[in-house]
Tab-separated table of C-alpha atoms in Angstrom:
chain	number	residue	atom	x	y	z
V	297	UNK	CA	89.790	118.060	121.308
V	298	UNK	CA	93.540	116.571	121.107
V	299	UNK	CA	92.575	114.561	124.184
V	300	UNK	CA	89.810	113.215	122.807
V	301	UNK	CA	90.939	112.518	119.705
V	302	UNK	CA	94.342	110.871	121.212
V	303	UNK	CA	91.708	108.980	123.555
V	304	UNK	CA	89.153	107.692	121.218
V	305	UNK	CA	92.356	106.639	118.971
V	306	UNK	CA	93.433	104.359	121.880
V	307	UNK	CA	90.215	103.415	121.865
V	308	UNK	CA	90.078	102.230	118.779
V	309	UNK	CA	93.593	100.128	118.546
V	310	UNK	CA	92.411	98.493	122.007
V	311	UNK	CA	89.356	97.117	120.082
V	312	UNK	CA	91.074	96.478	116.824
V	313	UNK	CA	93.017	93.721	118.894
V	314	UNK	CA	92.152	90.072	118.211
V	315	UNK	CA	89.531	88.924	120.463
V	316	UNK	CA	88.707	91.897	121.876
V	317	UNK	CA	85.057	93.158	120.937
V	318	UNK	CA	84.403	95.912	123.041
V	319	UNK	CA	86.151	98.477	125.312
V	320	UNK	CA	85.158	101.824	127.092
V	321	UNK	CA	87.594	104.738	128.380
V	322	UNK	CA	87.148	108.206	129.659
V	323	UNK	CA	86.083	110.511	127.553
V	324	UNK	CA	83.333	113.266	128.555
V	325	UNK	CA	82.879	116.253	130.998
V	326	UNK	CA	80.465	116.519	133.768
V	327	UNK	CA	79.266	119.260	131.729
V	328	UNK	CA	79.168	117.018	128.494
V	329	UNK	CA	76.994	114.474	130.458
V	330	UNK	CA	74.345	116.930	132.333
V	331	UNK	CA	73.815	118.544	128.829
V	332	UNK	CA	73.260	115.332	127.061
V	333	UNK	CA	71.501	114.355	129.842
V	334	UNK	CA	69.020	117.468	130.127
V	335	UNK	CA	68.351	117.354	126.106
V	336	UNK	CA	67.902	113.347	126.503
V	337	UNK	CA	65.095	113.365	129.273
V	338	UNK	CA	63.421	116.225	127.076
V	339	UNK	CA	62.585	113.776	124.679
V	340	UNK	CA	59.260	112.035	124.049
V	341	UNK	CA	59.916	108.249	125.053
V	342	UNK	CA	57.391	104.762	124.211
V	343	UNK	CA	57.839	101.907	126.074
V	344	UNK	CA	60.125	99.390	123.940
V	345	UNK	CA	58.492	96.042	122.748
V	346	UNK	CA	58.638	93.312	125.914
V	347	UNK	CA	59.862	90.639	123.557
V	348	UNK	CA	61.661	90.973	120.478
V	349	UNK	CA	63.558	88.740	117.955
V	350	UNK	CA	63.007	84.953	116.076
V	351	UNK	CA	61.857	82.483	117.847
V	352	UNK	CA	64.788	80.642	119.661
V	353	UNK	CA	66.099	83.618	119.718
V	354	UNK	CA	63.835	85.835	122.132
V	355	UNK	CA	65.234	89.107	124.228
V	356	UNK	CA	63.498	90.581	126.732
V	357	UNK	CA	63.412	94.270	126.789
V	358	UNK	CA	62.217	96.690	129.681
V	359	UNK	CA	62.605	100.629	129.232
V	360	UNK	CA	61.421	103.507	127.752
V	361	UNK	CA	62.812	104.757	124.538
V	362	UNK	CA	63.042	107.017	121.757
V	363	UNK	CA	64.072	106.010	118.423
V	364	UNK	CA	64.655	107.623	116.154
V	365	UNK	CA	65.972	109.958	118.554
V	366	UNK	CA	66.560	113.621	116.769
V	367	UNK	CA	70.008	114.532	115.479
V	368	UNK	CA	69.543	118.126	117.708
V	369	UNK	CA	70.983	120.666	119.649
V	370	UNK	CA	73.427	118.345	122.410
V	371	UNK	CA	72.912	114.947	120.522
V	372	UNK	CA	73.873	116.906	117.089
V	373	UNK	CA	76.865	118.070	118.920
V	374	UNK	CA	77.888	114.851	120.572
V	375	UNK	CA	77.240	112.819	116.473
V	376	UNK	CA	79.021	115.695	114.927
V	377	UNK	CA	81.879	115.745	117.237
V	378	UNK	CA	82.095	111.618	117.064
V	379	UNK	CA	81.908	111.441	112.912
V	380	UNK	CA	84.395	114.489	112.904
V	381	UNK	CA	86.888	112.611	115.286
V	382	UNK	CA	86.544	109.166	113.373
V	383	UNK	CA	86.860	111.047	109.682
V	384	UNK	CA	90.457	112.735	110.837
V	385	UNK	CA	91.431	109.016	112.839
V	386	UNK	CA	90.136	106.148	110.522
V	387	UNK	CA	92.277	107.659	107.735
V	388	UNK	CA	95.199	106.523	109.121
V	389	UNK	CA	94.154	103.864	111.061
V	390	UNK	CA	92.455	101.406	107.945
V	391	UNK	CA	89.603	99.899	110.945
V	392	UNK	CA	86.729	101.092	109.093
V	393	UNK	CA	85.965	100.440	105.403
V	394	UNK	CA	83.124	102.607	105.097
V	395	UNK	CA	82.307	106.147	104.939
V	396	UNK	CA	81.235	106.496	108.706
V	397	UNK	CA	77.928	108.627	109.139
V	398	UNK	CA	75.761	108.111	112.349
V	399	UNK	CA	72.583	107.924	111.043
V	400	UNK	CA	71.015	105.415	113.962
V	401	UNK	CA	70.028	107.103	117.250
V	402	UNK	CA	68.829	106.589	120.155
V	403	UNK	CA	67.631	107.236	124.049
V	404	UNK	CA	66.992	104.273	126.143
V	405	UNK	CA	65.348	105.317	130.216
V	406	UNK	CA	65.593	102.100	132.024
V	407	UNK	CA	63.091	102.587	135.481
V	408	UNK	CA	64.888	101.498	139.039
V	409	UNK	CA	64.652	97.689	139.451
V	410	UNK	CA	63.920	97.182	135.391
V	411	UNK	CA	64.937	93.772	133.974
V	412	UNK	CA	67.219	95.204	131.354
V	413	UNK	CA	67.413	93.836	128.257
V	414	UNK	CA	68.471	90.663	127.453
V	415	UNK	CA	71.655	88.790	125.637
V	416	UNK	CA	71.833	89.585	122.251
V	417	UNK	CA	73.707	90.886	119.102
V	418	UNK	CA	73.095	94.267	117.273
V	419	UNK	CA	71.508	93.587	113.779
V	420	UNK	CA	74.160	93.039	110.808
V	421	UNK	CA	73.036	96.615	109.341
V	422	UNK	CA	74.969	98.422	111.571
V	423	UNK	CA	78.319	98.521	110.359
V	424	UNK	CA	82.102	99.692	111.902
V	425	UNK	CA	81.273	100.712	115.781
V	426	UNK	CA	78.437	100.890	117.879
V	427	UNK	CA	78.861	104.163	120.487
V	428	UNK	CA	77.176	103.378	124.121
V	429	UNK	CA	77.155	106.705	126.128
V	430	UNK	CA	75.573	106.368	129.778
V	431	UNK	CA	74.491	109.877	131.523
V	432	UNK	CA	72.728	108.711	134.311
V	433	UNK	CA	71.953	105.641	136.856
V	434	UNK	CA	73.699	102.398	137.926
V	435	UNK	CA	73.195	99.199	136.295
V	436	UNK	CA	75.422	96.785	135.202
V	437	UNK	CA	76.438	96.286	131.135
V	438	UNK	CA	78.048	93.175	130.222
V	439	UNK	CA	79.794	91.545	127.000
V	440	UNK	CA	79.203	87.872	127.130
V	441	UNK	CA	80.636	84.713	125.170
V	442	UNK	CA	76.811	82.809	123.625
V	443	UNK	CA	73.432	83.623	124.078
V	444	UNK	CA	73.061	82.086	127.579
V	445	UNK	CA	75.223	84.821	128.702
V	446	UNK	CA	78.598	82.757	129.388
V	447	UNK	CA	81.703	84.005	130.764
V	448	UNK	CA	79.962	87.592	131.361
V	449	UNK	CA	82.383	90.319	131.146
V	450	UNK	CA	81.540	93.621	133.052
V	451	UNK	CA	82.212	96.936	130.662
V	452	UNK	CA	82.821	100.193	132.688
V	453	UNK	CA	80.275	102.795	130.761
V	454	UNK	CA	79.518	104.847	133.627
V	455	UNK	CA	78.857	108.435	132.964
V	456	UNK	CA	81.627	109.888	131.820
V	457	UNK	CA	83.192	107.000	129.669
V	458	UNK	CA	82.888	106.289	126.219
V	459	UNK	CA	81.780	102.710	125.482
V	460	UNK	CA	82.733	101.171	122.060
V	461	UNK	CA	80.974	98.122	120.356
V	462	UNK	CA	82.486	96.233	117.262
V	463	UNK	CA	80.283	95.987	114.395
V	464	UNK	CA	81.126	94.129	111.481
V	465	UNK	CA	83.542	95.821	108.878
V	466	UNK	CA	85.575	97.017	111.478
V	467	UNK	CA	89.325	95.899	111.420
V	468	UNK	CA	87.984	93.523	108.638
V	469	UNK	CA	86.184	91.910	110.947
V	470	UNK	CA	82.589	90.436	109.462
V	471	UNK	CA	79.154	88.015	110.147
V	472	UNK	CA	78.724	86.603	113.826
V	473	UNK	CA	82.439	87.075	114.966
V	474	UNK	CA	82.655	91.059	114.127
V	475	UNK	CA	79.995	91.677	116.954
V	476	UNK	CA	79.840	90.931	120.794
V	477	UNK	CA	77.401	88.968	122.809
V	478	UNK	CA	76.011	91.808	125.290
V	479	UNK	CA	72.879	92.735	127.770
V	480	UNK	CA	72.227	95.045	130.478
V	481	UNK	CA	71.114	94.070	134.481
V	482	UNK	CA	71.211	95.024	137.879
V	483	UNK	CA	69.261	98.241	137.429
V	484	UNK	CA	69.386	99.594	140.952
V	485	UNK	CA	69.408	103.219	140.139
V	486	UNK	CA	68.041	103.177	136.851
V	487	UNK	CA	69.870	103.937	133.524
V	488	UNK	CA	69.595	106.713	130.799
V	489	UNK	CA	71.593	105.633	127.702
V	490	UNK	CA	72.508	107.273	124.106
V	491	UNK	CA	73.217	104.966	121.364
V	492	UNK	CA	74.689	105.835	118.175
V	493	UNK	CA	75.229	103.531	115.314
V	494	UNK	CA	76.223	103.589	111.715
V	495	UNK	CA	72.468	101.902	109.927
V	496	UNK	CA	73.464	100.465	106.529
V	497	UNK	CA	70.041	100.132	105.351
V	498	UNK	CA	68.575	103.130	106.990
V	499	UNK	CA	64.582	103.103	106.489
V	500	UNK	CA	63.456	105.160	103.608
């Protein structure tokens, strides 16, 4: 646990740095990744709206996923582990300015030779981070400067890291500068992703 916790600590000063919106380091087992994995493709899945979003603002989406995914048996261990780990760091760290509860989940199953999903921005609701765990596949995730996906920035989130997304009211960060520009391509292998995020306005 010290390794983690000394880990995702580094983790966090990295992204707390100006300009810097999202980073990824190692963090889980082999065995932390096949069980994720095995409870993950247990799951029931739907296939995710093609198009979503305003107009002028249109992303593309193709995979499988399932949302709400639920808090159980490796993905309860995995959010537990992760709120436990940012409770004992944020205190004396002053990035977050919110009690920190995971209460947004989900499994995304991209097919071999999918499109992805598009540039975009995670919705304003979720607040402090945004966790990206990959556990299977090869594809290609990228932070990007505008919506036309300039100056594309390749984040290592194979299996085994632990990807990291600012969100705003992290390191007083808030509106359209707290959060990065980011899509997914070049889904040779496919891709089977967790994501965990902190919903401010969770659904009734």
């Amino acid at each position: 646990m010290n390794f983690r916790r000394d880990a995702l600590r580094s983790g966090l000063e990295t992204l707390a740095q100006p300009g810097c919106l999202a980073t990824s380091f190692e963090f889980f087992s082999t065995d932390d990744i096949d069980r994720l994995k095995q409870f993950s493709l247990s799951l029931p899945m739907r296939k995710a709206r093609p198009v979503v979003g305003a107009p002028g603002r249109e992303v593309t989406q193709d995979f499988d996923i399932c949302f709400p995914a639920p808090r159980q048996d490796a993905l309860d261990d995995l959010t537990s582990m992760l709120e436990e780990l940012i409770d004992d760091i944020a205190g004396d760290t002053d990035v977050l300015d919110t009690p920190f509860e995971l209460n947004d989940l989900a499994v995304q199953h991209y097919p071999p030779q999918s499109r992805g999903i598009g540039v975009h921005m995670d919705s304003l609701r979720y607040r402090g981070l945004v966790f990206i765990i990959t556990l299977d596949g090869s594809s290609r995730f990228c932070v990007c400067d505008d919506r036309e996906g300039s100056g594309a920035r390749v984040l290592d989130e194979s299996p085994g890291r632990l990807g990291l997304l600012s969100a705003p009211g992290f390191a007083g960060r808030e509106g359209e500068g707290s959060r990065p520009f980011h899509f997914v391509d070049r889904i040779t292998g496919g891709r089977l992703s967790i994501g965990l995020r902190h919903n401010s306005k969770p659904p009734d």
